[in-house]
Short mmCIF file of C-alpha atoms in Angstrom, two decimals:
data_model
loop_
_atom_site.label_atom_id
_atom_site.label_comp_id
_atom_site.label_asym_id
_atom_site.label_seq_id
_atom_site.Cartn_x
_atom_site.Cartn_y
_atom_site.Cartn_z
CA MET A 1 109.69 92.98 77.20
CA THR A 2 111.71 95.89 75.76
CA ILE A 3 109.19 96.31 72.89
CA ILE A 4 106.28 96.17 75.35
CA ASN A 5 108.08 98.74 77.51
CA SER A 6 108.44 101.08 74.51
CA VAL A 7 104.73 100.71 73.59
CA PHE A 8 103.57 101.43 77.16
CA THR A 9 105.91 104.41 77.44
CA TRP A 10 104.57 105.87 74.17
CA PHE A 11 100.98 105.33 75.27
CA MET A 12 101.52 107.07 78.62
CA LYS A 13 103.10 110.09 76.97
CA LYS A 14 99.99 110.70 74.83
CA ARG A 15 98.21 111.95 77.96
CA ILE A 16 100.73 114.80 78.38
CA HIS A 17 98.84 116.97 75.87
CA GLN A 18 95.64 116.79 77.97
CA ILE A 19 97.56 117.63 81.15
CA GLU A 20 99.10 120.64 79.41
CA LEU A 21 95.59 121.71 78.40
CA PHE A 22 94.27 121.99 81.98
CA MET A 23 97.54 123.65 83.02
CA LYS A 24 96.87 126.31 80.35
CA TYR A 25 93.13 126.72 81.05
CA PRO A 26 92.74 125.78 84.74
CA ASN A 27 89.75 127.96 85.65
CA GLU A 28 87.77 127.00 82.56
CA VAL A 29 88.34 123.30 83.26
CA GLN A 30 87.25 123.68 86.87
CA GLN A 31 84.12 125.62 85.95
CA GLU A 32 83.25 122.96 83.39
CA TRP A 33 83.56 120.25 86.04
CA LEU A 34 81.38 122.15 88.52
CA ASN A 35 78.66 122.49 85.88
CA ARG A 36 78.90 118.82 84.98
CA LEU A 37 78.79 117.59 88.58
CA ILE A 38 75.74 119.69 89.39
CA THR A 39 73.93 118.63 86.20
CA ASP A 40 74.71 114.94 86.79
CA ALA A 41 73.35 115.07 90.36
CA GLU A 42 70.19 117.13 89.71
CA ASP A 43 67.86 114.18 90.18
CA THR A 44 69.53 112.65 93.23
CA GLU A 45 67.96 113.13 96.64
CA TRP A 46 70.75 115.58 97.51
CA GLY A 47 70.37 117.45 94.23
CA LYS A 48 66.64 117.90 94.76
CA GLN A 49 67.13 118.97 98.39
CA TYR A 50 69.44 121.81 97.30
CA HIS A 51 67.67 122.57 94.00
CA TYR A 52 70.64 121.83 91.80
CA ASN A 53 68.53 122.44 88.69
CA SER A 54 68.60 126.19 89.41
CA ILE A 55 72.30 126.55 90.31
CA LYS A 56 73.97 128.54 87.55
CA THR A 57 77.20 129.91 89.07
CA PHE A 58 79.84 129.11 91.66
CA ARG A 59 78.35 131.81 93.90
CA ASP A 60 74.93 130.14 93.65
CA TYR A 61 76.55 126.89 94.71
CA GLN A 62 78.35 128.51 97.66
CA GLU A 63 75.17 130.18 98.92
CA ARG A 64 72.93 127.16 98.37
CA VAL A 65 74.99 124.28 99.75
CA PRO A 66 76.58 124.47 103.24
CA LEU A 67 80.11 123.20 103.87
CA GLN A 68 80.08 119.52 104.79
CA THR A 69 82.08 117.17 107.00
CA TYR A 70 81.87 113.42 107.33
CA ASP A 71 79.51 113.84 110.28
CA THR A 72 77.03 115.90 108.25
CA LEU A 73 77.09 113.46 105.31
CA LYS A 74 77.12 110.36 107.50
CA PRO A 75 73.30 109.82 107.57
CA TYR A 76 73.26 109.75 103.75
CA ILE A 77 76.31 107.48 103.55
CA GLU A 78 74.84 105.04 106.07
CA ARG A 79 71.80 104.61 103.82
CA MET A 80 74.11 104.02 100.85
CA LEU A 81 75.97 101.37 102.86
CA GLU A 82 72.64 99.55 103.20
CA GLY A 83 72.29 99.52 99.43
CA GLU A 84 70.11 102.59 98.82
CA GLN A 85 70.96 104.32 95.55
CA ASN A 86 70.57 107.80 93.98
CA VAL A 87 71.16 109.45 97.35
CA LEU A 88 74.29 111.58 96.84
CA TRP A 89 75.24 110.44 93.32
CA PRO A 90 73.18 109.06 90.41
CA SER A 91 75.23 106.01 89.38
CA GLU A 92 75.25 102.76 91.35
CA VAL A 93 77.67 102.99 94.28
CA ARG A 94 78.77 99.54 95.45
CA TRP A 95 82.26 100.30 96.80
CA PHE A 96 83.38 102.29 99.84
CA ALA A 97 86.89 103.23 100.90
CA LYS A 98 87.29 102.63 104.61
CA SER A 99 89.41 105.41 106.04
CA SER A 100 91.10 104.83 109.37
CA GLY A 101 90.52 108.47 110.30
CA THR A 102 93.72 109.97 111.66
CA THR A 103 91.78 112.62 113.57
CA SER A 104 89.65 110.16 115.55
CA ASP A 105 89.23 106.47 116.21
CA ARG A 106 86.07 106.34 114.13
CA SER A 107 86.23 104.64 110.72
CA LYS A 108 84.88 106.57 107.78
CA PHE A 109 83.26 104.97 104.74
CA ILE A 110 83.87 107.11 101.67
CA PRO A 111 81.70 106.31 98.62
CA VAL A 112 83.63 105.27 95.51
CA SER A 113 81.44 105.50 92.41
CA PRO A 114 82.34 103.90 89.05
CA GLU A 115 83.14 107.42 87.80
CA ALA A 116 85.45 108.09 90.75
CA LEU A 117 87.30 104.85 90.08
CA GLU A 118 87.67 105.44 86.35
CA GLU A 119 87.96 109.23 86.03
CA CYS A 120 89.83 109.91 89.26
CA HIS A 121 91.74 107.06 90.91
CA PHE A 122 92.64 105.05 87.79
CA LYS A 123 93.32 108.22 85.83
CA GLY A 124 95.62 109.40 88.62
CA GLY A 125 97.45 106.07 88.56
CA LYS A 126 98.00 106.35 84.81
CA ASP A 127 99.08 109.98 85.12
CA MET A 128 101.74 109.08 87.70
CA LEU A 129 103.25 106.85 85.01
CA THR A 130 102.71 109.47 82.30
CA LEU A 131 104.56 112.18 84.22
CA TYR A 132 107.32 109.80 85.21
CA CYS A 133 107.81 108.61 81.62
CA ASN A 134 107.85 112.22 80.46
CA ASN A 135 110.64 113.04 82.91
CA ARG A 136 112.52 109.77 82.35
CA PRO A 137 112.18 108.93 78.63
CA ASP A 138 114.75 106.12 78.93
CA THR A 139 112.77 104.31 81.66
CA GLN A 140 112.69 100.51 81.71
CA LEU A 141 109.81 100.52 84.20
CA PHE A 142 107.57 98.19 82.20
CA THR A 143 110.18 95.45 81.89
CA GLY A 144 109.33 94.42 85.47
CA LYS A 145 106.60 94.47 88.10
CA SER A 146 105.27 97.07 90.52
CA LEU A 147 105.00 96.10 94.19
CA THR A 148 102.23 97.81 96.14
CA LEU A 149 101.91 97.36 99.88
CA GLY A 150 98.33 98.32 100.60
CA GLY A 151 95.51 97.53 102.99
CA SER A 152 92.97 94.75 103.34
CA HIS A 153 89.67 94.05 101.62
CA GLN A 154 86.50 93.13 103.42
CA ILE A 155 82.91 92.47 102.35
CA GLY A 156 80.40 94.82 103.94
CA GLN A 157 78.05 93.18 106.42
CA LEU A 158 75.09 95.52 106.00
CA ASN A 159 74.33 94.47 102.45
CA ALA A 160 75.65 91.56 100.42
CA ASP A 161 76.19 93.83 97.39
CA ILE A 162 78.29 96.41 99.25
CA SER A 163 82.08 96.03 99.52
CA PHE A 164 84.49 98.13 101.49
CA GLY A 165 88.18 98.19 102.35
CA ASP A 166 91.25 100.39 102.36
CA LEU A 167 91.42 102.54 99.22
CA SER A 168 94.42 100.58 97.94
CA ALA A 169 92.43 97.36 98.26
CA VAL A 170 89.38 98.83 96.50
CA ILE A 171 91.62 99.92 93.64
CA MET A 172 93.39 96.54 93.42
CA LYS A 173 90.09 94.67 93.32
CA ASN A 174 88.97 96.76 90.34
CA LEU A 175 92.19 97.17 88.35
CA PRO A 176 92.03 96.76 84.57
CA MET A 177 93.74 93.63 83.25
CA TRP A 178 96.81 95.43 81.88
CA ALA A 179 97.53 97.04 85.27
CA GLU A 180 97.02 93.76 87.14
CA PHE A 181 99.57 92.13 84.83
CA TYR A 182 102.27 94.56 86.04
CA ARG A 183 101.48 94.23 89.74
CA THR A 184 102.94 91.87 92.36
CA PRO A 185 102.23 89.83 94.51
CA ASP A 186 98.98 87.94 93.80
CA LEU A 187 95.80 89.43 95.25
CA ASP A 188 95.35 86.61 97.78
CA ILE A 189 98.53 87.85 99.46
CA ALA A 190 98.17 91.59 98.73
CA LEU A 191 94.74 91.70 100.36
CA LEU A 192 95.48 89.70 103.51
CA GLU A 193 93.96 91.38 106.54
CA ASN A 194 96.57 90.22 109.06
CA PHE A 195 99.36 92.69 108.37
CA GLU A 196 102.19 90.68 109.91
CA GLU A 197 101.19 87.62 107.89
CA LYS A 198 100.98 89.84 104.80
CA ILE A 199 104.50 91.20 105.33
CA GLU A 200 105.92 87.69 105.70
CA LYS A 201 104.16 86.27 102.64
CA MET A 202 104.89 89.34 100.51
CA ALA A 203 108.57 89.16 101.37
CA HIS A 204 108.83 85.51 100.29
CA ALA A 205 106.63 86.01 97.20
CA THR A 206 108.47 89.04 95.80
CA LYS A 207 112.13 88.48 96.68
CA ASP A 208 112.79 86.70 93.35
CA VAL A 209 110.51 88.90 91.20
CA ASN A 210 111.94 91.57 88.88
CA VAL A 211 110.50 94.54 90.78
CA THR A 212 111.06 97.91 89.06
CA ALA A 213 108.64 100.10 91.07
CA LEU A 214 107.37 100.33 94.64
CA SER A 215 104.46 102.13 96.28
CA GLY A 216 102.84 102.41 99.69
CA VAL A 217 103.04 104.22 103.03
CA PRO A 218 106.77 104.60 103.90
CA THR A 219 106.46 103.35 107.49
CA TRP A 220 105.07 99.97 106.44
CA ASN A 221 107.22 99.67 103.32
CA ILE A 222 110.34 99.90 105.47
CA LEU A 223 109.13 96.94 107.55
CA LEU A 224 108.68 94.89 104.38
CA PHE A 225 112.06 95.90 102.96
CA LYS A 226 113.92 95.00 106.14
CA ARG A 227 112.20 91.61 106.26
CA ILE A 228 113.22 90.93 102.65
CA LEU A 229 116.83 91.79 103.48
CA GLU A 230 116.69 89.46 106.49
CA ILE A 231 115.39 86.58 104.36
CA THR A 232 117.80 87.11 101.48
CA GLY A 233 120.85 88.08 103.53
CA LYS A 234 121.42 91.03 101.19
CA ASP A 235 122.71 94.43 102.28
CA ASN A 236 120.30 96.60 100.29
CA LEU A 237 117.31 96.34 97.98
CA LEU A 238 119.31 96.84 94.78
CA GLU A 239 120.97 93.49 95.47
CA VAL A 240 117.48 91.96 95.55
CA TRP A 241 115.90 94.01 92.76
CA PRO A 242 118.74 95.36 90.54
CA ASN A 243 116.31 97.06 88.11
CA LEU A 244 114.46 99.02 90.79
CA GLU A 245 114.03 102.63 89.62
CA LEU A 246 110.91 104.24 91.10
CA TYR A 247 109.07 104.67 94.40
CA PHE A 248 105.60 106.26 94.54
CA HIS A 249 104.93 107.72 97.97
CA GLY A 250 102.20 109.74 99.61
CA ALA A 251 99.95 109.94 102.69
CA VAL A 252 102.77 111.29 104.91
CA ASN A 253 105.65 113.72 104.45
CA PHE A 254 108.55 111.76 102.97
CA THR A 255 111.30 113.96 104.42
CA PRO A 256 111.71 112.03 107.72
CA TYR A 257 112.05 108.79 105.73
CA ARG A 258 114.36 109.95 102.94
CA GLU A 259 117.61 109.00 104.66
CA GLN A 260 116.29 105.55 105.57
CA PHE A 261 115.37 104.94 101.94
CA LYS A 262 118.79 106.10 100.76
CA LYS A 263 120.35 103.44 102.97
CA LEU A 264 117.96 100.77 101.74
CA ILE A 265 118.26 101.85 98.08
CA PRO A 266 121.77 103.31 97.59
CA SER A 267 121.29 104.72 94.10
CA GLU A 268 121.51 108.32 92.92
CA SER A 269 119.21 107.50 89.99
CA MET A 270 116.37 106.15 92.16
CA TYR A 271 113.30 108.31 91.48
CA TYR A 272 110.94 109.30 94.30
CA LEU A 273 107.57 110.54 93.06
CA GLU A 274 105.11 112.12 95.49
CA THR A 275 101.37 111.72 95.05
CA TYR A 276 98.34 113.07 96.86
CA ASN A 277 95.84 110.23 96.72
CA ALA A 278 93.26 110.16 99.52
CA SER A 279 90.19 108.00 100.06
CA GLU A 280 88.12 110.98 98.91
CA GLY A 281 89.99 111.47 95.64
CA PHE A 282 93.28 111.77 93.76
CA PHE A 283 94.38 115.39 93.97
CA GLY A 284 98.04 115.90 93.09
CA ILE A 285 101.12 114.40 91.42
CA GLN A 286 104.72 115.56 91.45
CA ASP A 287 105.36 116.62 87.84
CA LEU A 288 108.88 118.02 88.23
CA GLU A 289 111.96 115.93 88.87
CA GLU A 290 112.88 117.96 91.94
CA PRO A 291 110.68 117.04 94.96
CA GLY A 292 108.70 119.44 97.11
CA GLU A 293 105.51 120.27 95.23
CA MET A 294 102.74 118.58 93.26
CA LEU A 295 100.69 119.59 90.25
CA LEU A 296 97.03 120.02 91.25
CA MET A 297 95.12 117.65 88.92
CA LEU A 298 92.13 119.57 87.62
CA ASP A 299 90.32 117.13 85.30
CA TYR A 300 89.56 114.21 87.63
CA GLY A 301 85.88 114.90 88.30
CA ILE A 302 86.66 117.10 91.32
CA PHE A 303 85.79 120.76 91.88
CA TYR A 304 88.04 122.51 94.40
CA GLU A 305 87.43 125.28 96.89
CA PHE A 306 89.90 126.72 99.37
CA LEU A 307 89.17 128.04 102.85
CA PRO A 308 91.80 130.38 104.36
CA LEU A 309 92.93 128.76 107.58
CA GLU A 310 92.33 131.91 109.60
CA ASN A 311 88.63 131.69 108.65
CA LEU A 312 88.27 128.00 109.50
CA HIS A 313 86.12 128.56 112.56
CA ASP A 314 84.00 131.44 111.21
CA GLU A 315 80.27 130.92 111.54
CA HIS A 316 79.79 131.31 107.78
CA PRO A 317 83.26 130.77 106.29
CA HIS A 318 83.84 132.16 102.80
CA THR A 319 85.69 129.84 100.44
CA LEU A 320 87.78 130.83 97.43
CA SER A 321 87.81 129.42 93.92
CA LEU A 322 91.05 128.49 92.19
CA ASP A 323 91.51 131.89 90.56
CA GLU A 324 91.28 133.65 93.95
CA VAL A 325 94.05 131.84 95.86
CA GLU A 326 97.42 133.34 96.80
CA LEU A 327 100.90 131.93 97.08
CA ASN A 328 102.21 130.55 100.39
CA LYS A 329 98.97 130.88 102.35
CA ASN A 330 97.50 127.92 104.20
CA TYR A 331 94.09 126.74 103.01
CA ALA A 332 91.76 123.98 104.14
CA LEU A 333 90.89 121.90 101.09
CA ILE A 334 87.19 121.63 100.13
CA ILE A 335 86.07 119.23 97.39
CA SER A 336 82.97 118.32 95.39
CA THR A 337 83.38 114.98 93.62
CA ASN A 338 81.94 112.53 91.13
CA ALA A 339 81.22 110.18 94.04
CA GLY A 340 78.77 112.53 95.76
CA LEU A 341 80.92 114.39 98.28
CA TRP A 342 79.54 117.94 98.17
CA ARG A 343 81.58 120.91 99.48
CA TYR A 344 83.33 118.34 101.65
CA MET A 345 86.09 119.40 104.03
CA ILE A 346 88.56 116.52 103.93
CA GLY A 347 90.66 117.77 106.85
CA ASP A 348 93.88 118.52 104.94
CA THR A 349 95.61 121.87 104.65
CA ILE A 350 97.64 122.90 101.62
CA ARG A 351 99.50 125.89 100.27
CA PHE A 352 100.22 126.95 96.71
CA THR A 353 103.83 127.06 95.59
CA SER A 354 102.95 128.12 92.04
CA LEU A 355 99.91 129.72 90.40
CA ASN A 356 100.94 129.04 86.79
CA PRO A 357 100.51 126.13 86.74
CA TYR A 358 98.82 125.43 90.07
CA ARG A 359 101.19 123.43 92.28
CA ILE A 360 100.67 122.64 95.95
CA GLN A 361 102.28 121.28 99.10
CA ILE A 362 100.39 119.50 101.86
CA THR A 363 101.02 121.43 105.07
CA GLY A 364 99.06 119.37 107.59
CA ARG A 365 95.62 118.55 108.92
CA THR A 366 92.94 120.90 110.18
CA LYS A 367 92.94 118.90 113.43
CA HIS A 368 96.66 118.01 113.56
CA PHE A 369 98.41 121.02 115.05
CA ILE A 370 99.53 122.39 118.39
CA ASN A 371 97.90 125.65 119.39
CA ALA A 372 97.62 125.40 123.17
CA PHE A 373 99.21 128.84 123.69
CA GLY A 374 98.52 130.64 120.40
CA GLU A 375 101.66 129.25 118.75
CA GLU A 376 99.82 127.62 115.80
CA VAL A 377 102.46 125.00 114.99
CA ILE A 378 101.41 122.91 111.99
CA ILE A 379 102.93 119.72 110.60
CA ASP A 380 104.84 121.61 107.91
CA ASN A 381 106.60 123.70 110.61
CA ALA A 382 107.45 120.59 112.62
CA GLU A 383 108.90 118.67 109.72
CA ARG A 384 110.99 121.57 108.45
CA ALA A 385 112.44 121.94 111.97
CA LEU A 386 113.10 118.22 112.32
CA ASP A 387 114.72 118.10 108.88
CA GLU A 388 117.13 120.91 109.81
CA ALA A 389 117.97 119.33 113.17
CA CYS A 390 118.65 116.00 111.47
CA ARG A 391 120.73 117.60 108.74
CA GLN A 392 123.03 119.33 111.20
CA THR A 393 123.41 116.44 113.66
CA GLY A 394 123.45 113.45 111.29
CA ALA A 395 120.26 112.02 112.80
CA ILE A 396 117.67 109.93 110.94
CA ILE A 397 114.11 109.85 112.30
CA ARG A 398 111.93 106.76 112.10
CA ASP A 399 108.74 108.23 113.64
CA TYR A 400 107.59 110.98 115.96
CA THR A 401 104.66 112.69 117.63
CA ALA A 402 104.30 115.84 119.73
CA ALA A 403 101.79 117.52 122.07
CA PRO A 404 101.57 120.46 124.47
CA ILE A 405 102.80 120.53 128.07
CA TYR A 406 100.26 122.60 129.96
CA PHE A 407 101.03 125.45 132.37
CA SER A 408 101.68 124.57 136.00
CA ASP A 409 101.95 126.84 139.03
CA SER A 410 105.71 126.97 138.81
CA LYS A 411 106.44 126.49 135.12
CA SER A 412 105.54 127.81 131.69
CA GLY A 413 103.97 125.57 129.09
CA GLY A 414 105.86 123.84 126.31
CA HIS A 415 105.89 121.08 123.73
CA GLU A 416 106.72 117.45 124.44
CA TRP A 417 108.14 115.35 121.61
CA ILE A 418 108.56 111.59 121.38
CA ILE A 419 111.02 110.69 118.62
CA GLU A 420 112.17 107.24 117.56
CA PHE A 421 115.49 107.47 115.72
CA GLU A 422 116.85 105.19 113.03
CA LYS A 423 120.18 106.92 113.71
CA LYS A 424 120.57 108.98 116.87
CA PRO A 425 121.93 112.54 116.69
CA ALA A 426 125.62 112.98 117.46
CA GLU A 427 124.68 115.56 120.12
CA PHE A 428 121.19 115.14 121.53
CA ASP A 429 121.00 118.56 123.26
CA ARG A 430 122.12 120.28 120.07
CA PHE A 431 119.40 118.41 118.16
CA VAL A 432 116.78 119.78 120.59
CA ASP A 433 118.20 123.31 120.32
CA LEU A 434 118.16 123.15 116.51
CA LEU A 435 114.58 121.89 116.55
CA ASP A 436 113.59 124.79 118.76
CA GLU A 437 115.59 127.41 116.83
CA THR A 438 114.22 126.33 113.45
CA LEU A 439 110.65 126.36 114.76
CA ARG A 440 111.26 129.93 115.89
CA LYS A 441 112.54 130.85 112.42
CA VAL A 442 109.65 129.31 110.47
CA ASN A 443 106.81 130.28 112.85
CA SER A 444 106.66 133.81 114.24
CA ASP A 445 103.82 132.92 116.65
CA TYR A 446 105.95 130.16 118.19
CA ASP A 447 108.90 132.55 118.36
CA ALA A 448 106.83 135.17 120.18
CA LYS A 449 105.62 132.64 122.76
CA ARG A 450 109.20 131.42 123.31
CA PHE A 451 110.44 134.94 124.20
CA LYS A 452 112.26 134.61 127.54
CA ASP A 453 110.35 131.35 128.19
CA MET A 454 107.33 133.44 129.15
CA ALA A 455 104.67 131.19 127.56
CA LEU A 456 106.70 128.33 126.08
CA CYS A 457 109.82 126.64 127.43
CA ARG A 458 112.46 124.82 125.42
CA PRO A 459 110.95 121.61 123.98
CA SER A 460 111.11 118.40 125.99
CA VAL A 461 112.23 115.54 123.71
CA HIS A 462 112.12 111.82 124.53
CA ASP A 463 114.39 109.38 122.71
CA ALA A 464 112.00 106.44 122.24
CA PRO A 465 113.34 102.86 122.15
CA SER A 466 113.35 101.07 118.80
CA GLY A 467 109.94 99.63 117.95
CA THR A 468 107.97 101.99 120.20
CA PHE A 469 105.67 103.36 117.52
CA ILE A 470 105.08 100.00 115.86
CA SER A 471 104.04 98.53 119.23
CA TRP A 472 101.83 101.52 119.98
CA MET A 473 100.09 101.31 116.60
CA LYS A 474 99.50 97.59 117.16
CA ASN A 475 97.96 98.28 120.56
CA ARG A 476 95.59 100.79 118.94
CA GLY A 477 94.56 98.34 116.23
CA LYS A 478 96.11 100.66 113.62
CA PHE A 479 98.94 98.45 112.40
CA GLY A 480 99.70 98.48 108.67
CA GLY A 481 97.65 99.43 105.63
CA GLN A 482 96.98 103.14 105.27
CA ASN A 483 97.20 103.89 109.00
CA LYS A 484 99.60 106.65 109.94
CA VAL A 485 101.25 107.83 113.15
CA PRO A 486 99.53 111.11 114.21
CA ARG A 487 102.26 113.74 114.14
CA LEU A 488 100.85 116.62 116.17
CA ALA A 489 97.95 116.84 118.58
CA ASN A 490 96.49 119.72 120.54
CA ASN A 491 95.89 117.42 123.52
CA ARG A 492 97.96 114.79 125.30
CA GLU A 493 95.95 111.69 124.37
CA TYR A 494 98.61 110.16 122.10
CA VAL A 495 101.71 111.33 123.97
CA ASP A 496 100.49 110.14 127.36
CA SER A 497 99.57 106.68 126.05
CA ILE A 498 103.03 106.28 124.44
CA LEU A 499 104.84 107.52 127.56
CA GLU A 500 102.83 105.09 129.68
CA MET A 501 103.86 102.25 127.36
CA MET A 502 107.53 103.34 127.55
CA GLU A 503 107.65 103.21 131.38
#
C-alpha cells in the first residue's frame, strides 16, 4: 500500500502546475470559460432565445441575459426532468442534484451534466487531494479508506431515464473505479434513505476499517462518530482509526464544531480542509494550511459574477467581473455553468480575502440574515460573535438559530437566540454579554441600533436541551444528508416552532 500511496501522491501533485496557471492568469481563464460556455450552448433552446451566437463580450452577456433564480429557470428544468434535452445545455442531462433548499421548504432539482460531473465536481474532488498532498508531502492518506457520510439516492418518477438525489449520492453513483476503491462503506449502505438506519449500519461497517479520511456535514458526522464510540467502547476516534489524518468539511461554518471535533479527534496533526461544494458547482478549496479562506477555483467550467450586497434589490442590478471586485466587501455569488445555469444567483454571499490569488470566505446567504431594524446581521457576524463568546467562557456550541423580537408597545425590539451547547458556558450571562459586545464590534449597524436600547435590546438567549435541534430537524423531514440547521432568519418561523417544541 505504501508504493500505491506514493504513486497516487505523485499523480495528484501533477495538477499543481495547472492550478498555479489559473492563479497567475485568473481573468484570462475566466474570459476563456465564458466564451466556451456561450459557444457550446449556442444551439440550445436557451442559447437561441438569447442569441448567444452574437454575444462577443462580458458586457454583451450582461445586457442580453437577465439574472436568474431557481424560480425563473424552473419551467426549463421541469421539462428536463421529463427527459427533454438541449433545453439549457447541449449534452444529455440525466442526473439532477436534489437540494433541500435552506431558504424554503421547496426542493430544488439542479441539473448535473456529464461535463459538470467530470470538469467540476470530480475535478474538485481530485484537487482537494492535490492541495492536501502539496501541503502534506509525507501523507499516508492512500494507505486507507475515505469515509463519506452523504445523502440518499432516488430514481426520478417523471421519467425512467432521469435520476436524482443529494449531490453526494449523485457523485458516489458516478465515481470512477479508482475513487470507489478508496471509499467506504459499500454503496448499498452509503445510499440508504433512512438516515438513522444508515448511521447504524455505517457505524458497524466502518468501525474495523482503516479509515484515513472523513468527509460530510459536521452535524451528521458527529452523530455517526458518537455512535461508533458507543459501539466500540472507545474514548475517541483515534482509538478506532489510528491512521486518521484528514477531514474534508463544507456546507456550514466549521467554527462552532471545531471544539467538538478536537474532543473526538485529539490530535494536533489532524488536518481540517474546507471546501465550497454546492449542488450548483464546486467553487472553492482551502489551499493554505491555516484555515479561514479558500482558493476560488477558476477552471471548473464556471464563469463567476459578483453582485455587491447593497445592490441586491436594485431593479437592474449591475454585477462585477472578477477583475472588478474589492477586498472585504460582501457579494452575492452569480454563476454560469457547464450544466446550463445561466447568470444564476445561488443564494450565497462571499467576500474576498485576497485578490492575488483570488481567495474567498463564505459570509452567509442572501436570505439568511436578520435585518428587522436595519441592523443587517449576517451569518459571518453571528459566528464571529459566538466564537468569541465561546472562547472567553469555555463554551462549545452544538447548534443554534436566531430571529428578531419585534417591537411591542412597552419594549424595544431585539434578537432571540436558541443555542444548544455541547459544553455550557461557565457564566451564562457573561456569554450573552460577550455575544452582544462582539456583534457591536463587528457590525456598526447593529451597534447603532443597540445605542441605549433605543431600537434593539440585549439579546435573549435560550439554553436548549440536548437533542433539541436533531428532534426539530426530524419533525421537519430534514434529518441527515445535506440538510442544515438555518442559522439566521428575518422572521420567527423557525424560532417559534422550536420554542413551541421546547415547552
